[in-house]
Amino acid sequence: MNRPLTRAFFSRSVHEVAPDLIGAILLVNDVGGRLVEVEAYHHTDPAAHSFRGPTARNVVMFGPPGFAYVYRSYGIHWCLNFVCEPKGSASAVLIRAIEPTNGLPIMRRRRGTADERLLCSGPGRVCEALRITHAQNGSALNAPPFKLLARTESVEIVAGPRIGLTKAVDKPWRFGLKDSRFLSKPFAADAIRVA
DNA sequence: TGCCCGATTAACT
DNA sequence: GTTAATCGGGCAA
């Protein structure tokens, strides 16, 4: 049985936590699957929401690790992050893609497609499939409706530049499960192998 | 107050 | 390949 991820797991550098999340199981009310793509955002990173200090939107990032930071993207979608590092560091991991394993009929209905590869392959899609909204902003990740379990199998992880940014575009802080069909975008053929 | 633009997606040509 | 949808944050004035 997989071990639940603890506060201690998230109380480390966001750049250590992010690759360690690849292969972990994320369920919301028992719907979800295996994390296959994430991105790290550090508070010293110009691309991070926390870069310019706390606001009403990003205040959860400045709180303790192990909580969900949910924000609205492009006025339309929701995006889910896990807050990392000691309280106040304001760093988080963006959940970008999941390999769906649990509650597929529910996710198909919510997403309006039967194609498994389109259910959770993108940060907005993940939130629609798992029904994550601002209602989950600030929620603890070790309590219902969340269920977060560490990976048990060894996995091959690759890293590359993050997606959709205009700042710090060169930083290789996107992590993914090598050759997964459920990535929002493939990694370069020569992508750095992390583990 | 007004304006620009974004950690996106789907539906176009 | 391009673009509309849609809204809050951040900054200029």
mmCIF file of C-alpha atoms (C1' of nucleotides) in Angstrom:
data_model
loop_
_atom_site.group_PDB
_atom_site.id
_atom_site.type_symbol
_atom_site.label_atom_id
_atom_site.label_comp_id
_atom_site.label_asym_id
_atom_site.label_seq_id
_atom_site.Cartn_x
_atom_site.Cartn_y
_atom_site.Cartn_z
ATOM 1 C CA MET A 1 0.000 0.000 0.000
ATOM 2 C CA ASN A 2 1.344 3.413 -0.900
ATOM 3 C CA ARG A 3 2.443 5.693 1.902
ATOM 4 C CA PRO A 4 0.560 9.015 2.200
ATOM 5 C CA LEU A 5 2.681 12.100 1.503
ATOM 6 C CA THR A 6 3.337 14.035 4.716
ATOM 7 C CA ARG A 7 4.003 17.638 5.635
ATOM 8 C CA ALA A 8 7.686 16.637 5.887
ATOM 9 C CA PHE A 9 7.648 15.548 2.240
ATOM 10 C CA PHE A 10 6.656 19.067 1.188
ATOM 11 C CA SER A 11 8.992 20.812 3.677
ATOM 12 C CA ARG A 12 11.938 20.642 1.280
ATOM 13 C CA SER A 13 13.215 22.623 -1.668
ATOM 14 C CA VAL A 14 10.577 22.866 -4.383
ATOM 15 C CA HIS A 15 13.215 21.608 -6.805
ATOM 16 C CA GLU A 16 13.543 18.380 -4.822
ATOM 17 C CA VAL A 17 9.827 17.924 -4.221
ATOM 18 C CA ALA A 18 8.777 18.426 -7.859
ATOM 19 C CA PRO A 19 10.598 15.399 -9.362
ATOM 20 C CA ASP A 20 9.669 13.300 -6.314
ATOM 21 C CA LEU A 21 6.006 13.882 -7.136
ATOM 22 C CA ILE A 22 6.294 12.157 -10.529
ATOM 23 C CA GLY A 23 4.607 8.767 -10.164
ATOM 24 C CA ALA A 24 2.698 9.750 -7.012
ATOM 25 C CA ILE A 25 -1.059 9.140 -6.888
ATOM 26 C CA LEU A 26 -3.402 12.144 -6.619
ATOM 27 C CA LEU A 27 -7.078 11.543 -5.923
ATOM 28 C CA VAL A 28 -9.837 14.051 -5.173
ATOM 29 C CA ASN A 29 -12.882 12.273 -3.787
ATOM 30 C CA ASP A 30 -11.270 9.087 -5.135
ATOM 31 C CA VAL A 31 -11.067 10.442 -8.692
ATOM 32 C CA GLY A 32 -7.665 10.952 -10.322
ATOM 33 C CA GLY A 33 -4.499 9.018 -11.079
ATOM 34 C CA ARG A 34 -0.724 9.111 -11.349
ATOM 35 C CA LEU A 35 1.178 12.400 -11.608
ATOM 36 C CA VAL A 36 3.168 12.460 -14.857
ATOM 37 C CA GLU A 37 4.005 16.170 -15.278
ATOM 38 C CA VAL A 38 4.704 19.046 -12.845
ATOM 39 C CA GLU A 39 6.547 22.387 -12.783
ATOM 40 C CA ALA A 40 8.482 24.046 -9.937
ATOM 41 C CA TYR A 41 8.009 27.722 -9.026
ATOM 42 C CA HIS A 42 10.391 29.264 -6.504
ATOM 43 C CA HIS A 43 9.748 32.630 -4.844
ATOM 44 C CA THR A 44 12.974 34.053 -6.352
ATOM 45 C CA ASP A 45 11.728 33.067 -9.836
ATOM 46 C CA PRO A 46 10.323 36.009 -11.864
ATOM 47 C CA ALA A 47 7.754 33.618 -13.364
ATOM 48 C CA ALA A 48 6.329 32.712 -9.916
ATOM 49 C CA HIS A 49 3.145 34.359 -8.651
ATOM 50 C CA SER A 50 4.891 34.895 -5.296
ATOM 51 C CA PHE A 51 7.830 36.794 -6.846
ATOM 52 C CA ARG A 52 6.389 40.238 -6.047
ATOM 53 C CA GLY A 53 5.178 39.433 -2.562
ATOM 54 C CA PRO A 54 1.865 38.330 -1.023
ATOM 55 C CA THR A 55 -1.495 39.357 -2.533
ATOM 56 C CA ALA A 56 -5.057 38.198 -1.960
ATOM 57 C CA ARG A 57 -4.622 35.674 -4.748
ATOM 58 C CA ASN A 58 -1.288 34.098 -3.785
ATOM 59 C CA VAL A 59 -1.398 34.348 0.030
ATOM 60 C CA VAL A 60 -1.639 30.542 0.386
ATOM 61 C CA MET A 61 1.835 30.259 -1.197
ATOM 62 C CA PHE A 62 3.205 32.205 1.789
ATOM 63 C CA GLY A 63 1.621 29.780 4.265
ATOM 64 C CA PRO A 64 2.824 26.345 5.458
ATOM 65 C CA PRO A 65 3.793 23.528 3.046
ATOM 66 C CA GLY A 66 1.425 20.673 2.212
ATOM 67 C CA PHE A 67 -1.524 22.846 1.188
ATOM 68 C CA ALA A 68 -3.248 23.481 -2.143
ATOM 69 C CA TYR A 69 -2.843 26.797 -3.969
ATOM 70 C CA VAL A 70 -5.541 27.127 -6.650
ATOM 71 C CA TYR A 71 -5.730 30.125 -8.978
ATOM 72 C CA ARG A 72 -7.766 31.125 -12.006
ATOM 73 C CA SER A 73 -5.882 31.066 -15.275
ATOM 74 C CA TYR A 74 -6.769 33.259 -18.264
ATOM 75 C CA GLY A 75 -10.070 34.053 -16.567
ATOM 76 C CA ILE A 76 -11.388 30.620 -17.542
ATOM 77 C CA HIS A 77 -9.478 27.687 -16.066
ATOM 78 C CA TRP A 78 -8.279 26.632 -12.618
ATOM 79 C CA CYS A 79 -4.735 25.506 -11.864
ATOM 80 C CA LEU A 80 -3.633 23.387 -8.877
ATOM 81 C CA ASN A 81 -0.345 23.797 -6.986
ATOM 82 C CA PHE A 82 1.200 22.128 -3.946
ATOM 83 C CA VAL A 83 2.887 24.590 -1.546
ATOM 84 C CA CYS A 84 6.454 23.537 -0.636
ATOM 85 C CA GLU A 85 9.436 24.464 1.541
ATOM 86 C CA PRO A 86 9.300 25.925 5.073
ATOM 87 C CA LYS A 87 6.440 28.307 5.756
ATOM 88 C CA GLY A 88 6.994 31.699 4.162
ATOM 89 C CA SER A 89 9.233 30.562 1.303
ATOM 90 C CA ALA A 90 6.299 30.919 -1.081
ATOM 91 C CA SER A 91 7.295 28.144 -3.460
ATOM 92 C CA ALA A 92 4.952 25.674 -5.120
ATOM 93 C CA VAL A 93 4.640 22.853 -7.655
ATOM 94 C CA LEU A 94 2.115 23.235 -10.490
ATOM 95 C CA ILE A 95 0.284 20.003 -11.332
ATOM 96 C CA ARG A 96 0.273 19.862 -15.153
ATOM 97 C CA ALA A 97 -0.784 16.335 -16.114
ATOM 98 C CA ILE A 98 -2.098 13.066 -14.667
ATOM 99 C CA GLU A 99 -2.376 9.556 -16.038
ATOM 100 C CA PRO A 100 -6.041 8.823 -15.240
ATOM 101 C CA THR A 101 -6.570 5.602 -13.290
ATOM 102 C CA ASN A 102 -9.483 6.116 -10.876
ATOM 103 C CA GLY A 103 -13.015 7.299 -11.685
ATOM 104 C CA LEU A 104 -12.639 7.401 -15.453
ATOM 105 C CA PRO A 105 -16.412 7.534 -16.172
ATOM 106 C CA ILE A 106 -16.707 10.573 -13.871
ATOM 107 C CA MET A 107 -13.772 12.313 -15.519
ATOM 108 C CA ARG A 108 -15.119 11.570 -19.013
ATOM 109 C CA ARG A 109 -18.422 13.150 -18.061
ATOM 110 C CA ARG A 110 -16.828 16.238 -16.513
ATOM 111 C CA ARG A 111 -14.456 16.743 -19.450
ATOM 112 C CA GLY A 112 -16.956 15.938 -22.189
ATOM 113 C CA THR A 113 -14.606 13.549 -23.980
ATOM 114 C CA ALA A 114 -13.974 9.825 -23.964
ATOM 115 C CA ASP A 115 -10.331 10.174 -25.020
ATOM 116 C CA GLU A 116 -8.217 9.186 -21.998
ATOM 117 C CA ARG A 117 -5.304 11.240 -23.219
ATOM 118 C CA LEU A 118 -7.415 14.413 -23.164
ATOM 119 C CA LEU A 119 -8.849 13.923 -19.668
ATOM 120 C CA CYS A 120 -5.960 15.273 -17.562
ATOM 121 C CA SER A 121 -3.178 16.345 -19.969
ATOM 122 C CA GLY A 122 -2.853 20.006 -18.987
ATOM 123 C CA PRO A 123 -3.252 22.036 -15.800
ATOM 124 C CA GLY A 124 -6.741 23.311 -16.664
ATOM 125 C CA ARG A 125 -7.850 19.851 -17.732
ATOM 126 C CA VAL A 126 -6.622 18.294 -14.476
ATOM 127 C CA CYS A 127 -8.741 20.696 -12.451
ATOM 128 C CA GLU A 128 -11.838 20.147 -14.582
ATOM 129 C CA ALA A 129 -11.499 16.338 -14.432
ATOM 130 C CA LEU A 130 -10.906 16.344 -10.654
ATOM 131 C CA ARG A 131 -13.391 19.182 -10.059
ATOM 132 C CA ILE A 132 -10.865 21.464 -8.384
ATOM 133 C CA THR A 133 -11.858 25.128 -7.996
ATOM 134 C CA HIS A 134 -11.119 28.063 -5.690
ATOM 135 C CA ALA A 135 -13.135 26.084 -3.122
ATOM 136 C CA GLN A 136 -10.000 23.945 -2.637
ATOM 137 C CA ASN A 137 -7.623 26.931 -2.352
ATOM 138 C CA GLY A 138 -5.865 26.624 1.030
ATOM 139 C CA SER A 139 -7.049 23.037 1.640
ATOM 140 C CA ALA A 140 -4.696 20.568 3.340
ATOM 141 C CA LEU A 141 -3.376 17.896 0.994
ATOM 142 C CA ASN A 142 -3.339 15.174 3.685
ATOM 143 C CA ALA A 143 -7.090 15.319 4.360
ATOM 144 C CA PRO A 144 -10.312 14.792 2.380
ATOM 145 C CA PRO A 145 -11.174 15.405 -0.371
ATOM 146 C CA PHE A 146 -7.484 14.954 -1.223
ATOM 147 C CA LYS A 147 -5.639 11.646 -1.184
ATOM 148 C CA LEU A 148 -1.960 11.845 -2.080
ATOM 149 C CA LEU A 149 0.180 8.685 -2.081
ATOM 150 C CA ALA A 150 3.934 8.358 -2.676
ATOM 151 C CA ARG A 151 5.109 6.357 -5.663
ATOM 152 C CA THR A 152 6.261 2.833 -4.941
ATOM 153 C CA GLU A 153 7.799 1.846 -8.256
ATOM 154 C CA SER A 154 11.002 3.381 -9.608
ATOM 155 C CA VAL A 155 10.381 5.737 -12.516
ATOM 156 C CA GLU A 156 12.422 7.461 -15.228
ATOM 157 C CA ILE A 157 12.107 11.243 -14.911
ATOM 158 C CA VAL A 158 13.068 13.866 -17.477
ATOM 159 C CA ALA A 159 13.369 17.651 -17.128
ATOM 160 C CA GLY A 160 12.999 20.554 -19.540
ATOM 161 C CA PRO A 161 11.856 24.176 -19.915
ATOM 162 C CA ARG A 162 8.471 25.160 -18.506
ATOM 163 C CA ILE A 163 5.452 25.810 -20.729
ATOM 164 C CA GLY A 164 3.538 29.010 -21.490
ATOM 165 C CA LEU A 165 5.954 31.424 -19.815
ATOM 166 C CA THR A 166 7.543 34.654 -20.972
ATOM 167 C CA LYS A 167 9.914 34.986 -17.991
ATOM 168 C CA ALA A 168 12.748 32.642 -17.002
ATOM 169 C CA VAL A 169 11.937 30.541 -20.058
ATOM 170 C CA ASP A 170 15.338 28.852 -19.943
ATOM 171 C CA LYS A 171 14.998 27.244 -16.505
ATOM 172 C CA PRO A 172 14.580 23.424 -16.750
ATOM 173 C CA TRP A 173 11.980 23.236 -14.005
ATOM 174 C CA ARG A 174 9.368 21.122 -15.792
ATOM 175 C CA PHE A 175 9.525 17.457 -14.773
ATOM 176 C CA GLY A 176 7.810 14.504 -16.390
ATOM 177 C CA LEU A 177 7.515 10.752 -16.556
ATOM 178 C CA LYS A 178 9.706 9.732 -19.487
ATOM 179 C CA ASP A 179 7.706 8.832 -22.627
ATOM 180 C CA SER A 180 4.303 9.018 -20.903
ATOM 181 C CA ARG A 181 1.362 9.257 -23.329
ATOM 182 C CA PHE A 182 -0.395 11.570 -20.871
ATOM 183 C CA LEU A 183 1.999 14.548 -20.935
ATOM 184 C CA SER A 184 0.534 17.901 -21.995
ATOM 185 C CA LYS A 185 3.501 18.145 -24.391
ATOM 186 C CA PRO A 186 6.304 15.714 -25.153
ATOM 187 C CA PHE A 187 9.749 16.444 -23.762
ATOM 188 C CA ALA A 188 12.617 16.942 -26.199
ATOM 189 C CA ALA A 189 14.217 13.708 -27.368
ATOM 190 C CA ASP A 190 17.457 14.810 -25.711
ATOM 191 C CA ALA A 191 15.760 15.990 -22.483
ATOM 192 C CA ILE A 192 17.871 15.800 -19.346
ATOM 193 C CA ARG A 193 17.303 12.588 -17.417
ATOM 194 C CA VAL A 194 16.829 13.377 -13.721
ATOM 195 C CA ALA A 195 16.381 9.923 -12.233
ATOM 196 C "C1'" DT B 1 -9.558 54.379 -13.078
ATOM 197 C "C1'" DG B 2 -7.884 52.341 -17.299
ATOM 198 C "C1'" DC B 3 -5.097 49.284 -19.772
ATOM 199 C "C1'" DC B 4 -2.382 45.206 -20.777
ATOM 200 C "C1'" DC B 5 -1.506 40.555 -20.357
ATOM 201 C "C1'" DG B 6 -1.185 35.843 -18.450
ATOM 202 C "C1'" DA B 7 1.754 29.000 -15.088
ATOM 203 C "C1'" DT B 8 -4.799 27.773 -20.935
ATOM 204 C "C1'" DT B 9 -7.858 25.459 -23.923
ATOM 205 C "C1'" DA B 10 -10.716 24.389 -27.873
ATOM 206 C "C1'" DA B 11 -12.160 25.538 -32.192
ATOM 207 C "C1'" DC B 12 -11.007 27.398 -36.050
ATOM 208 C "C1'" DT B 13 -8.218 27.942 -41.093
ATOM 209 C "C1'" DG C 1 -0.693 27.509 -38.092
ATOM 210 C "C1'" DT C 2 -4.233 31.415 -35.538
ATOM 211 C "C1'" DT C 3 -7.675 33.202 -32.375
ATOM 212 C "C1'" DA C 4 -11.617 33.909 -29.135
ATOM 213 C "C1'" DA C 5 -13.177 33.239 -24.539
ATOM 214 C "C1'" DT C 6 -12.844 35.821 -20.052
ATOM 215 C "C1'" DC C 7 -11.168 38.120 -15.603
ATOM 216 C "C1'" DG C 8 -8.069 39.448 -11.867
ATOM 217 C "C1'" DG C 9 -3.341 41.253 -10.909
ATOM 218 C "C1'" DG C 10 -0.089 44.747 -11.569
ATOM 219 C "C1'" DC C 11 1.255 49.007 -13.012
ATOM 220 C "C1'" DA C 12 0.841 53.735 -15.138
ATOM 221 C "C1'" DA C 13 -1.438 58.035 -14.648
#
